[in-house]
Amino acid sequence: MANVIPGVGDPVQSRCTKCKRITRHFVVSLVEGKPVRVQCTACEGIHNYRPAKVPASPRPATAPRRRATSAAARSEAAAQEFEEAMGEKDRTRATAYQMTGTFRSRELLQHPTFGLGLVRKVVPPNKIHVLFRDGLRTLRCAG
Ligand SMILES: [Zn+2]
């Protein structure tokens, strides 16, 4: 159940019959706290509220979802993954990244360009996969 009860004039996502897609609407009238009539901001048509499919609350980590996501969504996911991975780490203990360095899985490193990163995987002979805030990168290391 949504915690926020919309009011008249509030923006909601609704399927628009004229635009034939999910567009931004403003609530025109409500019944028992639920939008009934909405106005499309794209075509200005007023019609019944057809709720856009609301994604289920935070997806379980165990459910892999193979969906075409935009680059923005991917980088957002990376940032979230990064934050989650970093949550349990002492950020002050990051090792300065050098191509000549050796790194272990789950080690924190500080990259001069990409910033703080977490070693996700060591790939022999001389590469590491590192999770940065903006995504996963492959870096050189001494192996
Ligand atoms: Zn419309």
PDB file of C-alpha atoms and ligand atoms in Angstrom:
ATOM      1  CA  MET A   1       0.000   0.000   0.000  1.00  0.00           C
ATOM      2  CA  ALA A   2       1.253   3.431  -0.847  1.00  0.00           C
ATOM      3  CA  ASN A   3       1.967   5.617   2.125  1.00  0.00           C
ATOM      4  CA  VAL A   4       1.421   8.821   0.253  1.00  0.00           C
ATOM      5  CA  ILE A   5      -2.161   9.679  -0.528  1.00  0.00           C
ATOM      6  CA  PRO A   6      -2.329  11.751  -3.663  1.00  0.00           C
ATOM      7  CA  GLY A   7      -4.398  14.915  -3.769  1.00  0.00           C
ATOM      8  CA  VAL A   8      -6.100  16.796  -6.563  1.00  0.00           C
ATOM      9  CA  GLY A   9      -3.456  18.356  -8.777  1.00  0.00           C
ATOM     10  CA  ASP A  10      -0.769  15.879  -7.787  1.00  0.00           C
ATOM     11  CA  PRO A  11       1.242  14.270 -10.545  1.00  0.00           C
ATOM     12  CA  VAL A  12       0.659  10.564 -11.163  1.00  0.00           C
ATOM     13  CA  GLN A  13       1.750   8.117 -13.809  1.00  0.00           C
ATOM     14  CA  SER A  14      -1.188   6.793 -15.762  1.00  0.00           C
ATOM     15  CA  ARG A  15      -1.799   5.092 -19.048  1.00  0.00           C
ATOM     16  CA  CYS A  16      -3.257   7.568 -21.507  1.00  0.00           C
ATOM     17  CA  THR A  17      -5.747   6.254 -24.047  1.00  0.00           C
ATOM     18  CA  LYS A  18      -4.930   9.016 -26.531  1.00  0.00           C
ATOM     19  CA  CYS A  19      -1.169   8.887 -26.217  1.00  0.00           C
ATOM     20  CA  LYS A  20      -1.328   5.100 -25.896  1.00  0.00           C
ATOM     21  CA  ARG A  21       1.465   5.094 -23.401  1.00  0.00           C
ATOM     22  CA  ILE A  22       2.236   5.865 -19.803  1.00  0.00           C
ATOM     23  CA  THR A  23       2.429   9.573 -19.349  1.00  0.00           C
ATOM     24  CA  ARG A  24       2.488  12.051 -16.521  1.00  0.00           C
ATOM     25  CA  HIS A  25      -0.947  13.093 -15.404  1.00  0.00           C
ATOM     26  CA  PHE A  26      -2.434  15.356 -12.820  1.00  0.00           C
ATOM     27  CA  VAL A  27      -5.147  14.117 -10.536  1.00  0.00           C
ATOM     28  CA  VAL A  28      -8.473  15.734 -11.353  1.00  0.00           C
ATOM     29  CA  SER A  29     -10.694  13.923  -8.902  1.00  0.00           C
ATOM     30  CA  LEU A  30     -10.311  11.373  -6.165  1.00  0.00           C
ATOM     31  CA  VAL A  31     -12.476   8.811  -4.457  1.00  0.00           C
ATOM     32  CA  GLU A  32     -11.355   7.476  -1.113  1.00  0.00           C
ATOM     33  CA  GLY A  33      -7.840   8.708  -1.658  1.00  0.00           C
ATOM     34  CA  LYS A  34      -7.460   7.098  -5.051  1.00  0.00           C
ATOM     35  CA  PRO A  35      -7.254   9.012  -8.306  1.00  0.00           C
ATOM     36  CA  VAL A  36     -10.333   8.486 -10.464  1.00  0.00           C
ATOM     37  CA  ARG A  37     -10.063  11.142 -13.134  1.00  0.00           C
ATOM     38  CA  VAL A  38      -6.721  12.366 -14.372  1.00  0.00           C
ATOM     39  CA  GLN A  39      -5.490  14.838 -16.949  1.00  0.00           C
ATOM     40  CA  CYS A  40      -2.664  13.894 -19.285  1.00  0.00           C
ATOM     41  CA  THR A  41       0.142  16.436 -19.373  1.00  0.00           C
ATOM     42  CA  ALA A  42       1.050  15.396 -22.901  1.00  0.00           C
ATOM     43  CA  CYS A  43      -2.308  15.671 -24.698  1.00  0.00           C
ATOM     44  CA  GLU A  44      -4.270  17.423 -21.921  1.00  0.00           C
ATOM     45  CA  GLY A  45      -7.017  14.825 -22.264  1.00  0.00           C
ATOM     46  CA  ILE A  46      -9.024  14.024 -19.153  1.00  0.00           C
ATOM     47  CA  HIS A  47      -9.887  10.400 -18.671  1.00  0.00           C
ATOM     48  CA  ASN A  48     -10.210   7.689 -16.068  1.00  0.00           C
ATOM     49  CA  TYR A  49      -7.111   6.846 -14.108  1.00  0.00           C
ATOM     50  CA  ARG A  50      -5.368   3.735 -15.360  1.00  0.00           C
ATOM     51  CA  PRO A  51      -2.528   3.018 -13.020  1.00  0.00           C
ATOM     52  CA  ALA A  52       0.845   2.523 -14.586  1.00  0.00           C
ATOM     53  CA  LYS A  53       2.385  -0.743 -13.574  1.00  0.00           C
ATOM     54  CA  VAL A  54       4.223  -0.012 -10.402  1.00  0.00           C
ATOM     55  CA  PRO A  55       7.357  -2.092 -10.029  1.00  0.00           C
ATOM     56  CA  ALA A  56       7.265  -4.226  -6.927  1.00  0.00           C
ATOM     57  CA  SER A  57       9.254  -2.819  -4.046  1.00  0.00           C
ATOM     58  CA  PRO A  58      12.999  -3.454  -3.991  1.00  0.00           C
ATOM     59  CA  ARG A  59      13.634  -6.524  -6.036  1.00  0.00           C
ATOM     60  CA  PRO A  60      15.070  -9.480  -4.183  1.00  0.00           C
ATOM     61  CA  ALA A  61      18.744  -9.973  -4.834  1.00  0.00           C
ATOM     62  CA  THR A  62      18.105 -13.578  -5.743  1.00  0.00           C
ATOM     63  CA  ALA A  63      15.792 -12.814  -8.623  1.00  0.00           C
ATOM     64  CA  PRO A  64      17.859 -12.027 -11.660  1.00  0.00           C
ATOM     65  CA  ARG A  65      15.909  -9.931 -14.071  1.00  0.00           C
ATOM     66  CA  ARG A  66      17.075  -9.784 -17.620  1.00  0.00           C
ATOM     67  CA  ARG A  67      15.513  -6.653 -18.862  1.00  0.00           C
ATOM     68  CA  ALA A  68      16.784  -4.128 -21.311  1.00  0.00           C
ATOM     69  CA  THR A  69      17.730  -1.242 -19.108  1.00  0.00           C
ATOM     70  CA  SER A  70      18.904   2.164 -20.109  1.00  0.00           C
ATOM     71  CA  ALA A  71      22.438   3.245 -19.382  1.00  0.00           C
ATOM     72  CA  ALA A  72      21.085   5.569 -16.723  1.00  0.00           C
ATOM     73  CA  ALA A  73      19.281   2.748 -14.974  1.00  0.00           C
ATOM     74  CA  ARG A  74      22.388   0.611 -15.177  1.00  0.00           C
ATOM     75  CA  SER A  75      24.607   3.243 -13.664  1.00  0.00           C
ATOM     76  CA  GLU A  76      22.034   3.826 -10.953  1.00  0.00           C
ATOM     77  CA  ALA A  77      22.049   0.125 -10.214  1.00  0.00           C
ATOM     78  CA  ALA A  78      25.832   0.183 -10.148  1.00  0.00           C
ATOM     79  CA  ALA A  79      25.832   3.072  -7.710  1.00  0.00           C
ATOM     80  CA  GLN A  80      23.379   1.220  -5.505  1.00  0.00           C
ATOM     81  CA  GLU A  81      25.386  -1.973  -5.672  1.00  0.00           C
ATOM     82  CA  PHE A  82      28.476   0.039  -4.898  1.00  0.00           C
ATOM     83  CA  GLU A  83      26.865   1.638  -1.857  1.00  0.00           C
ATOM     84  CA  GLU A  84      25.664  -1.724  -0.602  1.00  0.00           C
ATOM     85  CA  ALA A  85      29.075  -3.273  -1.080  1.00  0.00           C
ATOM     86  CA  MET A  86      30.732  -0.314   0.600  1.00  0.00           C
ATOM     87  CA  GLY A  87      28.385  -0.321   3.544  1.00  0.00           C
ATOM     88  CA  GLU A  88      30.426  -2.839   5.436  1.00  0.00           C
ATOM     89  CA  LYS A  89      33.838  -1.538   4.442  1.00  0.00           C
ATOM     90  CA  ASP A  90      36.201   0.839   6.125  1.00  0.00           C
ATOM     91  CA  ARG A  91      36.681   3.407   3.392  1.00  0.00           C
ATOM     92  CA  THR A  92      39.771   4.837   5.014  1.00  0.00           C
ATOM     93  CA  ARG A  93      41.625   1.596   4.364  1.00  0.00           C
ATOM     94  CA  ALA A  94      41.583   1.699   0.588  1.00  0.00           C
ATOM     95  CA  THR A  95      44.811   0.793  -1.149  1.00  0.00           C
ATOM     96  CA  ALA A  96      46.058   3.241  -3.759  1.00  0.00           C
ATOM     97  CA  TYR A  97      45.604   1.637  -7.149  1.00  0.00           C
ATOM     98  CA  GLN A  98      48.700   0.995  -9.229  1.00  0.00           C
ATOM     99  CA  MET A  99      49.106  -1.126 -12.315  1.00  0.00           C
ATOM    100  CA  THR A 100      52.013  -2.777 -10.591  1.00  0.00           C
ATOM    101  CA  GLY A 101      50.010  -3.605  -7.498  1.00  0.00           C
ATOM    102  CA  THR A 102      48.492  -6.899  -6.505  1.00  0.00           C
ATOM    103  CA  PHE A 103      44.940  -7.016  -5.251  1.00  0.00           C
ATOM    104  CA  ARG A 104      42.686  -9.478  -3.627  1.00  0.00           C
ATOM    105  CA  SER A 105      39.016 -10.055  -4.088  1.00  0.00           C
ATOM    106  CA  ARG A 106      36.904  -7.723  -1.889  1.00  0.00           C
ATOM    107  CA  GLU A 107      39.832  -5.385  -1.366  1.00  0.00           C
ATOM    108  CA  LEU A 108      39.154  -1.674  -1.393  1.00  0.00           C
ATOM    109  CA  LEU A 109      41.197   0.482  -3.673  1.00  0.00           C
ATOM    110  CA  GLN A 110      41.451   4.149  -4.465  1.00  0.00           C
ATOM    111  CA  HIS A 111      41.807   4.932  -8.164  1.00  0.00           C
ATOM    112  CA  PRO A 112      43.154   8.355  -9.181  1.00  0.00           C
ATOM    113  CA  THR A 113      40.422   8.795 -11.801  1.00  0.00           C
ATOM    114  CA  PHE A 114      37.521   6.581 -10.845  1.00  0.00           C
ATOM    115  CA  GLY A 115      37.729   7.019  -7.087  1.00  0.00           C
ATOM    116  CA  LEU A 116      36.939   4.400  -4.540  1.00  0.00           C
ATOM    117  CA  GLY A 117      36.506   0.901  -5.885  1.00  0.00           C
ATOM    118  CA  LEU A 118      35.909  -2.578  -4.624  1.00  0.00           C
ATOM    119  CA  VAL A 119      37.724  -5.532  -6.180  1.00  0.00           C
ATOM    120  CA  ARG A 120      35.026  -7.958  -7.229  1.00  0.00           C
ATOM    121  CA  LYS A 121      37.146 -10.502  -8.954  1.00  0.00           C
ATOM    122  CA  VAL A 122      40.756 -11.214  -9.686  1.00  0.00           C
ATOM    123  CA  VAL A 123      41.175 -12.375 -13.265  1.00  0.00           C
ATOM    124  CA  PRO A 124      44.480 -14.115 -13.865  1.00  0.00           C
ATOM    125  CA  PRO A 125      47.017 -13.402 -15.037  1.00  0.00           C
ATOM    126  CA  ASN A 126      46.905  -9.627 -14.617  1.00  0.00           C
ATOM    127  CA  LYS A 127      43.428  -8.155 -14.436  1.00  0.00           C
ATOM    128  CA  ILE A 128      40.942  -7.261 -11.778  1.00  0.00           C
ATOM    129  CA  HIS A 129      37.272  -6.442 -12.027  1.00  0.00           C
ATOM    130  CA  VAL A 130      36.581  -3.456  -9.857  1.00  0.00           C
ATOM    131  CA  LEU A 131      33.208  -2.053  -8.902  1.00  0.00           C
ATOM    132  CA  PHE A 132      33.213   1.718  -8.931  1.00  0.00           C
ATOM    133  CA  ARG A 133      30.334   4.029  -8.223  1.00  0.00           C
ATOM    134  CA  ASP A 134      29.669   4.344 -11.939  1.00  0.00           C
ATOM    135  CA  GLY A 135      29.968   0.687 -12.736  1.00  0.00           C
ATOM    136  CA  LEU A 136      32.266  -2.256 -13.135  1.00  0.00           C
ATOM    137  CA  ARG A 137      35.649  -1.728 -14.733  1.00  0.00           C
ATOM    138  CA  THR A 138      38.489  -3.986 -15.664  1.00  0.00           C
ATOM    139  CA  LEU A 139      41.873  -2.774 -14.491  1.00  0.00           C
ATOM    140  CA  ARG A 140      45.395  -3.980 -14.927  1.00  0.00           C
ATOM    141  CA  CYS A 141      47.378  -5.292 -12.021  1.00  0.00           C
ATOM    142  CA  ALA A 142      50.622  -7.086 -11.480  1.00  0.00           C
ATOM    143  CA  GLY A 143      48.796 -10.337 -10.846  1.00  0.00           C
TER     144      GLY A 143
HETATM  145 ZN    ZN B   1      -2.328  11.778 -23.372  1.00  0.00          ZN
END
